[in-house]
Coordinates of C-alpha atoms and ligand atoms in Angstrom, one line a residue:
X104 CA 0.0 0.0 0.1
X105 CA 1.2 3.6 -0.4
X106 CA 2.5 5.5 2.2
X107 CA 2.1 8.7 3.0
X108 CA -1.9 8.9 2.3
X109 CA -4.7 9.1 4.9
X110 CA -7.2 6.5 4.6
X111 CA -10.5 6.2 5.7
X112 CA -11.0 4.8 9.3
X113 CA -12.2 1.1 9.2
X114 CA -15.7 1.2 10.5
X115 CA -16.7 4.2 7.5
X116 CA -14.7 2.2 4.8
X117 CA -16.5 -0.9 6.1
X118 CA -20.3 0.9 5.8
X119 CA -19.1 2.3 2.7
X120 CA -18.6 -1.2 1.5
X121 CA -21.4 -2.9 3.3
X122 CA -23.8 -0.1 1.6
X123 CA -22.8 -1.0 -1.9
X124 CA -21.0 2.5 -2.7
X125 CA -17.3 0.9 -2.7
X126 CA -17.8 -2.2 -5.0
X127 CA -14.2 -3.5 -5.0
X128 CA -13.2 -2.7 -8.4
X129 CA -10.0 -1.4 -9.9
X130 CA -10.6 1.8 -11.7
X131 CA -9.3 0.4 -15.3
X132 CA -12.1 -2.2 -14.7
X133 CA -14.9 0.1 -16.5
X134 CA -13.0 0.0 -19.8
X135 CA -12.8 -3.8 -19.7
X136 CA -16.1 -4.4 -18.9
X137 CA -17.3 -2.0 -21.7
X138 CA -14.7 -3.5 -24.1
X139 CA -16.5 -7.0 -23.3
X140 CA -20.0 -5.7 -23.7
X141 CA -19.4 -3.8 -27.1
X142 CA -15.8 -4.5 -28.5
X143 CA -16.5 -3.1 -31.9
X144 CA -18.0 0.5 -30.9
X145 CA -16.2 3.7 -31.2
X146 CA -14.6 4.3 -27.6
X147 CA -12.8 7.3 -28.6
X148 CA -11.9 9.7 -31.3
X149 CA -9.4 12.4 -31.8
X150 CA -10.0 15.7 -33.1
X151 CA -8.2 14.5 -36.7
X152 CA -11.4 12.4 -37.0
X153 CA -9.0 9.1 -35.9
X154 CA -11.3 6.6 -33.9
X155 CA -10.4 3.6 -31.6
X156 CA -12.9 1.1 -31.0
X157 CA -13.4 -0.4 -27.4
X158 CA -11.4 -3.1 -28.1
X159 CA -8.8 -1.8 -29.8
X160 CA -8.3 1.1 -26.8
X161 CA -8.1 -2.2 -24.6
X162 CA -5.6 -4.0 -26.2
X163 CA -3.5 -1.2 -26.7
X164 CA -3.8 -0.4 -23.0
X165 CA -2.9 -3.9 -22.0
X166 CA 0.4 -4.1 -24.3
X167 CA 1.3 -0.5 -23.2
X168 CA 1.0 -1.8 -19.4
X169 CA 3.0 -4.8 -20.3
X170 CA 5.5 -2.3 -22.2
X171 CA 5.8 0.1 -18.8
X172 CA 6.1 -2.9 -16.6
X173 CA 9.6 -3.9 -19.0
X174 CA 10.9 -0.1 -18.7
X175 CA 10.6 -1.1 -15.0
X176 CA 7.2 1.1 -14.2
X177 CA 4.7 -0.5 -12.1
X178 CA 3.8 -1.7 -8.7
X179 CA 2.7 1.9 -7.1
X180 CA 5.2 3.8 -9.0
X181 CA 4.0 7.4 -9.3
X182 CA 4.3 9.2 -13.0
X183 CA 3.6 12.4 -13.3
X184 CA 1.4 12.8 -16.8
X185 CA 1.0 16.0 -18.8
X186 CA -0.7 15.4 -21.7
X187 CA -3.0 17.5 -23.8
X188 CA -6.4 16.2 -25.0
X189 CA -5.3 13.5 -27.3
X190 CA -5.5 9.6 -27.3
X191 CA -2.2 9.5 -26.0
X192 CA -3.7 10.5 -22.4
X193 CA -6.3 8.1 -22.6
X194 CA -4.2 5.1 -23.6
X195 CA -1.5 6.1 -21.2
X196 CA -3.8 6.6 -18.0
X197 CA -5.4 3.0 -18.4
X198 CA -2.0 1.1 -19.0
X199 CA -0.7 2.7 -16.1
X200 CA -3.7 1.5 -13.8
X201 CA -2.9 -1.6 -15.4
X202 CA 0.5 -1.5 -14.8
X203 CA 0.1 -0.7 -11.2
X204 CA 1.6 2.7 -11.3
X205 CA -0.2 5.8 -10.4
X206 CA -1.0 8.4 -12.6
X207 CA -0.2 11.9 -11.0
X208 CA -2.2 14.3 -13.1
X209 CA -1.1 17.7 -14.0
X210 CA -2.3 20.6 -16.4
X211 CA -0.7 21.3 -19.9
X212 CA -0.4 24.7 -18.8
X213 CA 2.2 24.0 -15.7
X214 CA 5.5 24.9 -15.9
X215 CA 9.3 23.5 -13.9
X216 CA 7.8 25.5 -10.9
X217 CA 4.5 23.0 -10.3
X218 CA 6.1 20.2 -12.6
X219 CA 9.4 20.0 -10.1
X220 CA 7.2 20.2 -6.8
X221 CA 4.9 17.8 -8.1
X222 CA 7.5 15.2 -9.2
X223 CA 9.3 15.5 -5.8
X224 CA 6.1 15.6 -3.4
X225 CA 4.9 12.2 -5.4
X226 CA 8.2 10.8 -5.2
X227 CA 7.6 10.6 -9.2
X228 CA 10.1 8.2 -11.6
X229 CA 8.5 9.1 -14.6
X230 CA 7.3 11.8 -16.2
X231 CA 4.8 11.8 -19.5
X232 CA 4.6 14.9 -21.9
X233 CA 3.8 15.7 -25.6
X234 CA 7.0 16.9 -27.2
X235 CA 5.6 20.5 -28.4
X236 CA 2.3 21.9 -26.9
X237 CA 0.9 25.2 -27.7
X238 CA 4.4 26.7 -29.1
X239 CA 6.0 25.1 -25.5
X240 CA 9.0 22.2 -25.8
X241 CA 8.0 20.3 -22.8
X242 CA 11.3 18.1 -23.5
X243 CA 13.0 21.3 -22.4
X244 CA 11.1 20.9 -19.0
X245 CA 11.8 17.3 -18.5
X246 CA 15.7 18.2 -18.9
X247 CA 15.3 20.8 -16.0
X248 CA 12.8 18.1 -14.1
X249 CA 15.5 15.4 -14.5
X250 CA 18.6 17.7 -13.0
X251 CA 16.4 18.7 -10.3
X252 CA 14.6 15.4 -8.9
X253 CA 17.2 12.5 -10.3
X254 CA 14.8 10.1 -9.1
X255 CA 12.5 11.2 -12.5
X256 CA 14.1 7.9 -14.3
X257 CA 12.0 7.8 -17.3
X258 CA 10.7 10.7 -19.7
X259 CA 7.7 8.9 -22.1
X260 CA 7.4 11.4 -24.8
X261 CA 4.0 11.5 -27.2
X262 CA 5.9 12.5 -30.3
X263 CA 9.2 13.1 -31.2
X264 CA 11.4 11.9 -28.4
X265 CA 14.4 13.1 -28.8
X266 CA 16.7 11.3 -26.0
X267 CA 13.5 10.0 -24.5
X268 CA 11.6 7.1 -24.6
X269 CA 8.7 7.6 -27.1
X270 CA 5.4 6.2 -25.8
X271 CA 4.7 4.7 -29.0
X272 CA 7.5 2.6 -28.3
X273 CA 6.3 1.3 -25.3
X274 CA 4.7 -1.4 -26.3
X275 CA 4.9 -5.5 -25.3
X276 CA 3.0 -8.9 -25.1
X277 CA 0.3 -8.7 -22.4
X278 CA 1.1 -10.9 -19.5
X279 CA -1.5 -11.2 -16.4
X280 CA -0.6 -8.7 -13.9
X281 CA -1.4 -8.4 -10.2
X282 CA -4.7 -6.6 -9.5
X283 CA -4.7 -3.7 -7.5
X284 CA -6.3 -3.5 -4.0
X285 CA -9.4 -1.2 -4.7
X286 CA -9.0 0.2 -1.3
X287 CA -5.5 1.7 -2.5
X288 CA -4.6 5.3 -4.5
X289 CA -5.4 4.8 -7.9
X290 CA -4.6 8.2 -9.1
X291 CA -3.3 11.4 -7.6
X292 CA -4.8 14.7 -8.6
X293 CA -3.7 18.1 -8.0
X294 CA -5.5 20.4 -6.0
X295 CA -6.4 24.3 -6.7
X296 CA -4.0 25.5 -3.5
X297 CA -4.5 27.7 -0.8
X298 CA -1.5 27.6 0.5
X299 CA 2.6 27.8 -0.5
X300 CA 2.8 24.9 -2.7
X301 CA 0.1 23.0 -5.0
X302 CA -1.0 19.9 -2.8
X303 CA -1.9 16.2 -3.7
X304 CA -5.2 14.6 -3.1
X305 CA -5.2 10.7 -3.2
X306 CA -8.1 9.0 -4.9
X307 CA -8.8 5.4 -4.6
X308 CA -10.1 2.8 -6.8
X309 CA -13.3 2.3 -4.7
X310 CA -13.5 6.3 -4.1
X311 CA -13.0 7.3 -8.4
X312 CA -15.0 4.3 -9.2
X313 CA -17.9 5.3 -7.2
X314 CA -17.4 9.3 -8.2
X315 CA -17.6 8.1 -12.0
X316 CA -20.5 5.5 -11.9
X317 CA -22.7 7.6 -9.3
X318 CA -22.2 10.5 -11.5
X319 CA -23.1 9.0 -14.9
X320 CA -26.3 7.9 -13.3
X321 CA -27.2 11.5 -12.2
X322 CA -26.2 12.9 -15.5
X323 CA -27.9 9.9 -17.4
X324 CA -25.0 8.9 -19.3
X325 CA -25.2 5.5 -21.3
X326 CA -24.0 3.9 -24.3
X327 CA -25.8 6.6 -26.7
X328 CA -23.9 9.2 -24.9
X329 CA -21.3 11.3 -27.3
X330 CA -19.1 12.9 -24.8
X331 CA -16.8 16.0 -25.8
X332 CA -13.9 16.3 -23.4
X333 CA -13.3 20.4 -24.0
X334 CA -11.6 21.1 -20.5
X335 CA -8.2 19.5 -20.1
X336 CA -8.4 15.7 -19.8
X337 CA -6.7 15.8 -16.4
X338 CA -9.2 17.8 -14.5
X339 CA -11.5 16.1 -12.5
X340 CA -14.7 17.8 -14.0
X341 CA -13.6 16.3 -17.5
X342 CA -12.0 13.3 -16.4
X343 CA -14.8 11.8 -14.2
X344 CA -18.1 13.9 -13.6
X345 CA -18.7 11.8 -15.3
X346 CA -16.7 13.1 -18.1
X347 CA -14.4 10.8 -20.2
X348 CA -14.3 8.3 -17.4
X349 CA -18.1 8.1 -17.0
X350 CA -18.5 7.8 -21.0
X351 CA -16.6 5.1 -21.5
X352 CA -18.0 3.3 -18.1
X353 CA -21.7 3.5 -19.9
X354 CA -20.3 2.3 -23.9
X355 CA -20.7 6.0 -25.2
X356 CA -17.9 7.7 -27.0
X357 CA -15.1 10.4 -26.1
X358 CA -14.6 12.8 -28.5
X359 CA -11.4 15.0 -27.7
X360 CA -11.1 18.9 -28.5
X361 CA -7.7 20.2 -28.8
X362 CA -9.1 23.7 -27.4
X363 CA -12.1 24.9 -25.8
X364 CA -13.1 27.4 -28.8
X365 CA -16.1 27.7 -30.5
X366 CA -14.1 26.7 -33.5
X367 CA -13.2 24.0 -32.4
X368 CA -15.5 22.4 -30.0
X369 CA -18.6 23.7 -32.3
X370 CA -17.4 21.4 -35.4
X371 CA -16.5 18.7 -33.3
X372 CA -20.2 19.0 -32.1
X373 CA -21.4 18.9 -35.3
X374 CA -19.2 16.0 -36.8
X375 CA -19.1 13.7 -34.1
X376 CA -22.9 14.6 -32.8
X377 CA -21.7 15.1 -29.5
X378 CA -24.7 15.0 -26.9
X379 CA -22.8 16.2 -23.7
X380 CA -20.0 18.6 -22.6
X381 CA -18.4 20.4 -19.7
X382 CA -17.1 23.7 -19.5
X383 CA -16.0 26.3 -16.8
X384 CA -18.4 29.6 -17.0
X385 CA -16.0 32.1 -19.1
X386 CA -16.3 29.5 -22.1
X387 CA -19.9 28.8 -21.7
X388 CA -20.0 32.8 -22.1
X389 CA -17.8 32.5 -25.0
X390 CA -20.2 29.9 -26.5
X391 CA -23.2 31.9 -25.5
X392 CA -22.1 34.4 -27.7
X393 CA -20.8 32.5 -30.4
X394 CA -23.9 30.7 -31.6
X395 CA -24.9 34.0 -33.1
X396 CA -22.3 33.9 -35.7
X397 CA -20.9 30.1 -35.9
X398 CA -23.0 28.4 -38.2
X399 CA -22.5 24.8 -36.5
X400 CA -25.4 22.4 -36.1
X401 CA -25.6 21.8 -32.3
X402 CA -28.8 19.8 -32.4
X403 CA -27.3 16.8 -30.6
X404 CA -26.4 18.6 -28.0
X405 CA -28.8 17.8 -24.7
X406 CA -26.6 18.3 -22.2
X407 CA -24.2 22.0 -21.0
X408 CA -22.8 21.0 -17.6
X409 CA -20.9 24.6 -16.3
X410 CA -18.9 24.4 -12.9
X411 CA -15.2 25.2 -11.7
X412 CA -16.5 28.6 -10.9
X413 CA -19.9 30.6 -10.2
X414 CA -22.1 30.8 -13.4
X415 CA -24.6 33.8 -12.8
X416 CA -28.0 33.8 -13.0
X417 CA -28.2 35.8 -16.2
X418 CA -26.2 33.8 -18.4
X419 CA -27.3 30.8 -17.0
X420 CA -30.8 31.6 -18.1
X421 CA -29.5 32.0 -21.8
X422 CA -27.9 28.5 -22.1
X423 CA -31.3 26.3 -22.9
X424 CA -32.7 29.4 -25.4
X425 CA -29.4 29.8 -27.0
X426 CA -28.0 26.4 -27.2
X427 CA -31.2 23.9 -27.5
X428 CA -30.0 22.2 -24.8
X429 CA -30.4 21.6 -21.0
X430 CA -28.2 23.2 -18.4
X431 CA -26.5 21.5 -15.6
X432 CA -24.7 23.3 -12.8
X433 CA -21.9 21.6 -10.9
X434 CA -20.0 22.5 -8.0
X435 CA -17.4 20.2 -7.4
X436 CA -13.8 20.3 -6.1
X437 CA -10.9 17.6 -6.9
X438 CA -10.9 17.0 -3.7
X439 CA -13.9 14.9 -4.0
X440 CA -17.7 16.5 -3.1
X441 CA -19.6 17.1 -6.5
X442 CA -22.9 19.1 -6.5
X443 CA -25.0 18.7 -9.3
X444 CA -28.9 20.1 -10.5
X445 CA -30.8 17.1 -11.5
X446 CA -31.7 16.6 -15.2
X447 CA -35.7 17.2 -14.0
X448 CA -35.1 19.9 -11.4
X449 CA -37.4 22.7 -12.0
X450 CA -35.5 25.9 -13.7
X451 CA -35.3 28.2 -10.7
X452 CA -33.3 25.2 -9.3
X453 CA -31.2 24.9 -12.3
X454 CA -30.5 28.1 -13.0
X455 CA -30.4 29.7 -9.4
X456 CA -28.2 26.8 -7.5
X457 CA -25.1 25.2 -7.6
X458 CA -26.7 21.6 -7.2
X459 CA -27.0 19.3 -4.6
X460 CA -24.6 16.5 -3.6
X461 CA -24.1 13.5 -5.7
X462 CA -24.4 10.9 -2.8
X463 CA -26.8 10.2 0.1
X464 CA -23.9 9.3 2.0
X465 CA -22.6 12.5 1.6
X466 CA -21.9 14.8 4.9
X467 CA -22.3 18.2 4.6
X468 CA -22.1 20.9 7.6
X469 CA -22.3 24.9 7.3
X470 CA -20.4 26.7 9.9
X471 CA -19.4 30.1 11.3
X472 CA -15.9 30.9 12.0
X473 CA -15.7 28.6 15.3
X474 CA -16.8 25.9 13.5
X475 CA -20.4 26.1 14.9
X476 CA -23.3 24.9 13.0
X477 CA -25.5 28.0 11.3
X478 CA -29.1 27.8 11.7
X479 CA -30.6 26.1 8.4
X480 CA -30.5 28.3 5.4
X481 CA -27.9 30.4 6.7
X482 CA -24.6 30.9 4.9
X483 CA -21.1 29.9 6.2
X484 CA -18.2 27.5 5.6
X485 CA -19.0 24.4 3.9
X486 CA -17.4 20.9 5.6
X487 CA -18.0 17.8 4.1
X488 CA -17.0 14.3 4.4
X489 CA -17.8 11.2 2.2
X490 CA -17.1 8.1 0.3
X491 CA -15.4 10.1 -2.5
X492 CA -13.8 12.7 -0.1
X493 CA -10.5 12.6 1.2
X494 CA -9.5 12.4 4.0
X495 CA -5.9 14.2 3.7
X496 CA -3.5 15.1 1.4
X497 CA -0.7 13.4 0.1
X498 CA 2.3 13.6 2.2
X499 CA 1.1 16.8 3.6
X500 CA 0.6 16.1 7.7
X501 CA 1.0 19.2 8.9
X502 CA -1.3 21.0 6.6
X503 CA -4.1 18.4 6.8
X504 CA -4.2 19.7 10.7
X505 CA -5.8 22.7 9.5
X506 CA -7.5 21.4 6.2
X507 CA -9.8 19.0 8.6
X508 CA -11.6 19.2 11.2
X509 CA -10.7 16.0 13.8
X510 CA -13.9 13.9 12.9
X511 CA -12.7 14.0 9.1
X512 CA -14.5 16.6 7.6
X513 CA -12.7 18.8 4.6
X514 CA -12.6 22.6 5.1
X515 CA -14.0 23.3 1.5
X516 CA -13.3 27.3 2.2
X517 CA -16.4 27.8 0.1
X518 CA -19.1 30.1 1.6
X519 CA -22.4 28.6 0.9
X520 CA -26.0 28.2 2.0
X521 CA -28.2 25.0 1.6
X522 CA -32.2 25.4 0.4
X523 CA -34.9 23.4 1.8
X524 CA -34.6 21.1 -1.4
X525 CA -30.9 20.4 -0.3
X526 CA -29.7 22.5 -3.4
X527 CA -26.6 25.0 -2.3
X528 CA -25.9 28.6 -3.5
X529 CA -22.1 29.1 -3.2
X530 CA -22.0 32.7 -2.1
X531 CA -18.5 33.4 -1.5
X532 CA -14.9 31.9 -0.5
X533 CA -13.4 32.1 3.0
X534 CA -10.1 30.5 1.3
X535 CA -7.0 32.6 -0.1
X536 CA -7.6 31.6 -3.3
X537 CA -8.3 33.2 -6.6
X538 CA -10.5 31.5 -9.0
X539 CA -9.8 32.6 -12.5
X540 CA -12.5 31.3 -14.5
X541 CA -12.4 27.8 -13.0
X542 CA -8.6 28.0 -12.7
X543 CA -7.4 28.1 -9.3
X544 CA -4.5 30.1 -7.9
X545 CA -3.3 30.0 -4.4
X546 CA -2.5 33.8 -3.5
X547 CA 0.2 32.5 -0.8
X548 CA 1.8 30.2 -3.9
X549 CA 1.9 33.4 -6.2
X550 CA 2.9 35.7 -3.6
X551 CA 6.1 33.5 -2.6
X552 CA 7.4 33.8 -6.2
X553 CA 6.8 37.4 -6.5
X554 CA 8.7 38.4 -3.2
X555 CA 11.7 36.4 -5.0
X556 CA 12.0 40.0 -6.9
X557 CA 14.4 42.2 -5.8
X558 CA 12.0 45.3 -6.4
X559 CA 9.8 43.9 -4.1
X560 CA 9.6 44.6 -0.3
X561 CA 6.1 42.7 0.3
X562 CA 3.0 41.2 -2.0
X563 CA -0.4 40.6 -1.4
X564 CA -2.5 38.8 -4.1
X565 CA -6.2 39.5 -4.3
X566 CA -9.1 38.7 -6.6
X567 CA -10.3 41.7 -8.7
X568 CA -13.9 41.7 -10.3
X569 CA -14.6 40.4 -13.9
X570 CA -17.4 40.3 -15.8
X571 CA -16.3 37.3 -18.1
X572 CA -13.9 35.5 -15.6
X573 CA -15.4 36.6 -12.5
X574 CA -12.4 37.3 -10.9
X575 CA -8.9 38.3 -12.2
X576 CA -6.0 38.6 -10.3
X577 CA -4.2 41.7 -8.6
X578 CA -0.7 41.9 -7.1
X579 CA -0.6 44.7 -4.8
X580 CA 3.3 45.5 -4.5
X581 CA 5.4 47.2 -1.6
X582 CA 8.1 48.3 -3.4
X583 CA 11.9 47.8 -2.4
X584 CA 13.3 50.7 -4.7
X585 CA 11.9 50.5 -7.9
X586 CA 8.8 48.0 -8.2
X587 CA 8.2 46.0 -11.4
X588 CA 5.2 46.9 -13.5
X589 CA 3.0 43.8 -14.5
X590 CA 5.1 43.1 -17.4
X591 CA 8.3 42.6 -15.9
X592 CA 6.5 41.0 -12.9
X593 CA 5.1 38.4 -15.5
X594 CA 8.2 37.7 -17.4
X595 CA 10.1 37.7 -13.8
X596 CA 7.8 34.8 -13.2
X597 CA 7.4 33.1 -16.4
X598 CA 11.6 32.8 -16.0
X599 CA 10.9 31.0 -12.6
X600 CA 8.4 28.7 -14.2
X601 CA 5.2 29.8 -13.1
X602 CA 2.2 28.4 -15.5
X603 CA 0.9 31.5 -17.4
X604 CA -2.7 31.4 -15.9
X605 CA -1.2 32.3 -12.3
X606 CA 0.3 35.1 -13.6
X607 CA -1.4 38.3 -12.1
X608 CA -3.4 40.4 -14.6
X609 CA -3.0 43.7 -12.9
X610 CA 0.0 44.9 -10.7
X611 CA -0.7 47.8 -7.8
X612 CA 1.9 49.7 -5.9
X613 CA 1.1 50.7 -2.4
X614 CA 3.2 52.2 0.3
X615 CA 2.1 49.8 3.2
X616 CA -0.8 47.4 3.5
X617 CA -3.7 48.1 5.4
X618 CA -4.2 45.3 8.6
X619 CA -6.5 43.9 10.4
X620 CA -7.0 44.4 14.2
X621 CA -4.8 41.7 14.7
X622 CA -1.9 43.2 12.6
X623 CA -2.6 40.9 9.4
X624 CA -2.5 42.1 5.6
X625 CA -6.6 43.0 5.4
X626 CA -7.2 41.3 2.0
X627 CA -10.8 42.1 2.1
X628 CA -9.9 45.8 2.2
X629 CA -7.4 45.1 -0.5
X630 CA -10.3 43.7 -2.6
X631 CA -12.4 46.8 -2.0
X632 CA -9.9 48.9 -3.1
X633 CA -9.0 47.4 -5.9
X634 CA -12.9 46.9 -6.7
X635 CA -13.3 50.6 -6.3
X636 CA -10.6 51.4 -8.5
X637 CA -12.1 49.4 -11.4
X638 CA -15.0 51.3 -11.1
X639 CA -13.5 54.8 -11.1
X640 CA -12.2 53.4 -14.4
X641 CA -15.2 52.5 -15.4
X642 CA -14.5 48.6 -15.9
X643 CA -16.3 46.0 -14.1
X644 CA -17.2 45.7 -10.6
X645 CA -20.7 45.9 -9.2
Ligands
OOB927 C1 -13.5 22.0 -10.1 O1 -12.7 21.6 -9.2 P1 -11.5 22.3 -8.5 O2 -10.5 21.3 -7.5 O3 -10.5 23.0 -9.6 O4 -12.0 23.3 -7.6 C2 -12.7 23.5 -6.5 C3 -13.2 24.9 -6.2 C4 -14.5 24.3 -5.0 O5 -14.0 24.6 -3.8 C5 -14.9 26.2 -5.4 O6 -13.9 26.9 -4.3 C6 -15.0 26.2 -7.0 O7 -13.5 25.6 -7.3 N1 -16.1 25.9 -7.8 C7 -17.3 26.5 -8.0 C8 -18.1 25.9 -8.7 N2 -17.2 24.8 -9.1 C9 -16.6 24.7 -8.5 N3 -17.4 27.7 -7.3 C10 -18.9 28.3 -7.6 N4 -19.7 28.0 -8.4 C11 -19.4 26.5 -9.1 N5 -20.2 25.6 -9.7 O8 -13.8 23.4 -9.8 C12 -14.6 21.0 -10.2 C13 -14.4 19.5 -10.0 C14 -15.3 18.8 -10.2 C15 -16.4 19.1 -11.0 C16 -16.8 20.5 -11.1 C17 -15.7 21.5 -10.6

């Protein structure tokens, strides 16, 4: 068993098994079973139109698993996976599971700062990348990673491998492989983070299979589903809610979009007769506008899932008339808990709430600053535990004492209120994080990078209101001599290997920070300051 993760207490695990939430099946089984039922149906279609049947995908995953084991990758080895929305991701994901290895899923946008950290914490022995993606040569990053983390022995490349191993060459005759313990960790997901460094989220075979199965049920995914992956495949929403995995479990077809642009996505919806997809609110807004001028036939689309950040009621109300499909709001987190509006919910709830918990076994509390339950219907911080919500971040014992209550509830950092119907309304956030249109930025992580700049004495990162993204990132700087401007700071942070989505959208210089009564930087006051400034400039804010 993998060490450094926090399992559920045995009595609770026993209950989840007894009540049928955990079925004791390895995660890769969902592909095996669909391939057994419908070997000749199309499982996967790439953007260029090349397709894989279930039998082909299943066999290729088996062959790659055998090849991985021959390379010495298996049995609990962690492999950092950073692949875009291509079939290479899907094949490698199942091959790793079958080889007994643990995929550590990162986003294509991550750079040296994030990848080195994730490889270090996970103790990874391999790193899987595309050769080039979005104008960036991932092999260069791989070279830097191998210097920084010598334990990373293998670099696996989709495309031109240079001195590394081509994924296409990882191939061997399948041999029977040991089955993993379904109670053990299957994948490590990346958390949005609220502290200095990104955290890893262990998801077990049992818990993630349940996450996928229950989501597929609630969303009505079956063999007729054609699901378009628009968000990065590595994102929990697109992967497992019900996403790519839920589609394969039901025997449907997964279509991979290289980008979320209306040009790419609409063309694929028309060509492949896509029935369902999942996006973040800024993409939903873009699509709502694009239907006015893009000519594509979207009539096959019956479900648009929107989540990752809050969708306003006004655009929510426009989805069904403009796109001709049902809207589903999803308030979820890589840590576990998922809330969905249901397909048969009345439209007030679909438009005005962020859904209700997926599972009857999800336990939710809404508490005040002293962890006392607030009266029903009032707003407070959401705490949760359940059969698919983590009990601790991976190798983060100290942080876990703050991120969880002593009885195992995860502190989401989200401010919510719960309606009598059980639906949640997300009202804000208590955590020090910026949600930039679904991309999560830990203020502390970014501040630590900014503080390395010689022209910065102190830094505080806050969100500023933005009509399309919900919020963007503003860095307040107390200068030491000459403070950097926005472009100089962005160049400095890029040089340090910080992902582009984390770069501050705006920099403001301030002589001294406002302080709270206990002397902490008053971020609420800074947030008001930037909102006032934007309003005075006539941009955004309300
Ligand atoms: C999803 O997962 P993460 O891990 O990137 O981010 C989780 C956080 C939540 O704690 C909340 O702060 C925010 O993102 N969030 C929303 C939201 N959905 C997520 N805030 C308001 N309204 C929503 N609908 O973002 C994620 C994972 C699975 C499914 C969907 C989203």
